[in-house]
Short mmCIF file of C-alpha atoms in Angstrom, two decimals:
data_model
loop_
_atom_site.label_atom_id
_atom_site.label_comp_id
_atom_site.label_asym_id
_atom_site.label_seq_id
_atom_site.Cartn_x
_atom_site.Cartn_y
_atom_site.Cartn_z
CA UNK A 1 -5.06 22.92 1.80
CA UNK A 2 -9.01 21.62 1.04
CA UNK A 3 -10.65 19.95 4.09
CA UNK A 4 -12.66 16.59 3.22
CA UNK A 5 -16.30 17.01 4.75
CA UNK A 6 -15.33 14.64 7.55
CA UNK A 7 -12.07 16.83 8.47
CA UNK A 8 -14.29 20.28 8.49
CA UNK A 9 -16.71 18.82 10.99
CA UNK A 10 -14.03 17.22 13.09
CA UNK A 11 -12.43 20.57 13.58
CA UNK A 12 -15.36 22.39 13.78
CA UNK A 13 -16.43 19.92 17.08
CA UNK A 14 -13.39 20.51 18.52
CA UNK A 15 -13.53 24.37 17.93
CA UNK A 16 -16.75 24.40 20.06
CA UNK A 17 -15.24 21.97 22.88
CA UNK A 18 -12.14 24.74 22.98
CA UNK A 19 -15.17 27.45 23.10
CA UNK A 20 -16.61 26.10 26.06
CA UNK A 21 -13.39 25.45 28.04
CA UNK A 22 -12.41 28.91 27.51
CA UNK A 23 -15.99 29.71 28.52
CA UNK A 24 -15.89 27.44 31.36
CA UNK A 25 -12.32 28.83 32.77
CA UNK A 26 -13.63 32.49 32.59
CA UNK A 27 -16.59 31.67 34.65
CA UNK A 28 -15.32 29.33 36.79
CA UNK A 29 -12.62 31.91 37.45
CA UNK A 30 -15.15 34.42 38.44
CA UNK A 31 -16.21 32.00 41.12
CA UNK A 32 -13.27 30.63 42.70
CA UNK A 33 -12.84 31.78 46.19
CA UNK A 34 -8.55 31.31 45.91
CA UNK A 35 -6.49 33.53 44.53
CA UNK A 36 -3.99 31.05 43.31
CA UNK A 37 -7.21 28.64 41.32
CA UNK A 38 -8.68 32.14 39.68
CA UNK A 39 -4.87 32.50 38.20
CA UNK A 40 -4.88 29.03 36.88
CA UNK A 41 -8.27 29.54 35.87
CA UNK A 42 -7.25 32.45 34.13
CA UNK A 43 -4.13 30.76 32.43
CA UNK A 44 -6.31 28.08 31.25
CA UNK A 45 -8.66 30.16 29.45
CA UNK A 46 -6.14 31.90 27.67
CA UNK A 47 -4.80 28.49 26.37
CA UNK A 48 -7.85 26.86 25.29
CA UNK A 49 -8.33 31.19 23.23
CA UNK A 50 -5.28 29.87 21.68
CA UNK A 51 -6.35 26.35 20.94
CA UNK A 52 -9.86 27.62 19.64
CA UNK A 53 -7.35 30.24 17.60
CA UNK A 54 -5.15 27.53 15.65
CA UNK A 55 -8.49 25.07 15.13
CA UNK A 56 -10.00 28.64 13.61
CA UNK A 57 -6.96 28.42 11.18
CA UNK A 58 -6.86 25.11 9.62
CA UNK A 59 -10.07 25.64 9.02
CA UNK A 60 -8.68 29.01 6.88
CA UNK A 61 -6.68 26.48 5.59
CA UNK A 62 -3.45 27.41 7.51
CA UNK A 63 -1.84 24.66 10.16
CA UNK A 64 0.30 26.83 12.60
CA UNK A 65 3.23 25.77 14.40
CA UNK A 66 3.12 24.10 17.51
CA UNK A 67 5.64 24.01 20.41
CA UNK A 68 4.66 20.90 21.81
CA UNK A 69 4.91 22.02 25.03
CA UNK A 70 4.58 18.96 27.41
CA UNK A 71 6.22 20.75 30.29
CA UNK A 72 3.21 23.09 31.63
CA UNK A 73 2.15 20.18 33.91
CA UNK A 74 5.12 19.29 34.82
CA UNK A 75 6.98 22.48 35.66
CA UNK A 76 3.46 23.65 37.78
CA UNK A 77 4.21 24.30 41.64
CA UNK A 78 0.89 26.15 43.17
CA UNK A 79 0.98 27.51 46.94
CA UNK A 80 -1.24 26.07 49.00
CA UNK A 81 -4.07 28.53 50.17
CA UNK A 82 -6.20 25.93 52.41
CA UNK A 83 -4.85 23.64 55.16
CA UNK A 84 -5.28 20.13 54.39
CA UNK A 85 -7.32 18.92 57.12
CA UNK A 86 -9.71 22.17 56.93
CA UNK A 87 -13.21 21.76 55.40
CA UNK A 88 -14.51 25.09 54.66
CA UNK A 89 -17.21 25.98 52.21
CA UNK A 90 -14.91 27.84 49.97
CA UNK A 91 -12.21 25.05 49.76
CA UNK A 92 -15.61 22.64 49.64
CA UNK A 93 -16.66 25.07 46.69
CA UNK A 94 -12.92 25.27 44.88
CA UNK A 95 -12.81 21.73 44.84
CA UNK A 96 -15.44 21.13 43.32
CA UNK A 97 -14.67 23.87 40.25
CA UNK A 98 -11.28 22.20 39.87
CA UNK A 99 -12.46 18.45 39.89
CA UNK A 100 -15.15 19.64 37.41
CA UNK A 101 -12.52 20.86 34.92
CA UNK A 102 -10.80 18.08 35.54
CA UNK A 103 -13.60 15.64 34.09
CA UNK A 104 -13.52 18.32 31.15
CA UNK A 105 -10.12 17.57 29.99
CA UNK A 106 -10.59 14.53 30.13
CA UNK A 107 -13.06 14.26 27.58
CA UNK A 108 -11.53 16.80 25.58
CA UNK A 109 -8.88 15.20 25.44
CA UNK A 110 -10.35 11.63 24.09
CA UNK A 111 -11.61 13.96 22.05
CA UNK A 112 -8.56 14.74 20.37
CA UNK A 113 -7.22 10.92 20.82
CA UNK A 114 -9.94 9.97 18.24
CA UNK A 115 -9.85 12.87 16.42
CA UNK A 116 -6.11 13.40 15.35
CA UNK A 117 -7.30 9.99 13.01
CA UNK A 118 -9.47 11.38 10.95
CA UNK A 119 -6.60 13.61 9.31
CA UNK A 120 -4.28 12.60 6.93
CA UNK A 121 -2.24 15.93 6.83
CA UNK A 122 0.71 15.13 9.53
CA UNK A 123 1.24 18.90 10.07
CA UNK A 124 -2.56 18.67 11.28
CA UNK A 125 -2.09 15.64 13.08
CA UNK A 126 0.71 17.41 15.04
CA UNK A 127 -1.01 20.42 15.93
CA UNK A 128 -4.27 18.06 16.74
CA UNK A 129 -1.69 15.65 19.38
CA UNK A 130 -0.44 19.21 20.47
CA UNK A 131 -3.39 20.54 21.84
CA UNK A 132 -4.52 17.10 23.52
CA UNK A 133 -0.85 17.33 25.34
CA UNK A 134 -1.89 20.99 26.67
CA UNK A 135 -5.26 19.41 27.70
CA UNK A 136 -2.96 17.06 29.65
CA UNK A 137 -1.41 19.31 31.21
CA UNK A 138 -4.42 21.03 32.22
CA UNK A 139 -5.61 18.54 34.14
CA UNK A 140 -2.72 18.00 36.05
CA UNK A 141 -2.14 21.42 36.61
CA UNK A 142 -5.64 21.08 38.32
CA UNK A 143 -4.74 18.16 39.96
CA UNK A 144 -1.75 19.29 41.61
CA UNK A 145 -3.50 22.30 43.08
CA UNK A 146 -6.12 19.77 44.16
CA UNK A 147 -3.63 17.71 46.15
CA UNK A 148 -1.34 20.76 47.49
CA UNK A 149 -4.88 22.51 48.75
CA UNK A 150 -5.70 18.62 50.13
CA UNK A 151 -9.00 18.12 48.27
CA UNK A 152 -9.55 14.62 47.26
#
């Protein structure tokens, strides 16, 4: 499999939006004050590894298989560390970390939206609606541990 010009940049973009996710995650992870965000932090950055991973191999010219997993959002159940009403600095601080990801997969994932169109391979286009599922379900993930902690 030959990548047009268009195809090789597109992937390449979304290689270093993966890069800084995972970078993100890890450092944000590092500054999280609950036990329960740093794991989710921690999960996080291990999928967008994996996304940065499978973008690294189409441009090898190998498409791996996906699972299209659209249950990781879903299926997510966090413990609440804070008390809703409470307003500490740390919860203050946590909130903020998680809302800011939040914006993140957002964009990454309109990232993908317009993306997956430049393609014509459908095993590409697969993997490419895939990963923007998983971003998804990032951000809920993030959002339900947002509303069980009560930070709006």
């Amino acid at each position: 499999m030959i990548l047009k010009e268009k195809e090789k940049a597109a992937i390449e973009d979304l290689r270093t939006q993966e890069q800084q996710c995972e970078a993100k995650y890890h450092k944000y992870g590092e500054q999280a004050n609950d036990p329960v965000l740093k794991d989710l932090f921690q999960t996080l950055e291990m999928n967008e590894r994996t996304h940065y991973d499978s973008l690294g191999q189409v441009l090898k010219g190998k498409v791996p298989a996906c699972d299209c997993n659209d249950l990781a959002g879903k299926e997510y159940a966090p413990q609440a560390t804070y008390k809703q009403n409470s307003k500490c600095q740390e919860k203050m601080d946590d909130c903020f970390l998680a809302t800011d990801c939040i914006a993140t997969e957002k964009m990454v994932s309109s990232e993908y939206n317009t993306d997956v169109f430049v393609f014509d391979n459908s095993d590409i286009r697969k993997l490419l609606a895939d990963i923007q599922v998983e971003e998804q379900n990032h951000a809920e993930m993030l959002n339900k541990y947002k509303v069980v902690n009560g930070m709006r």
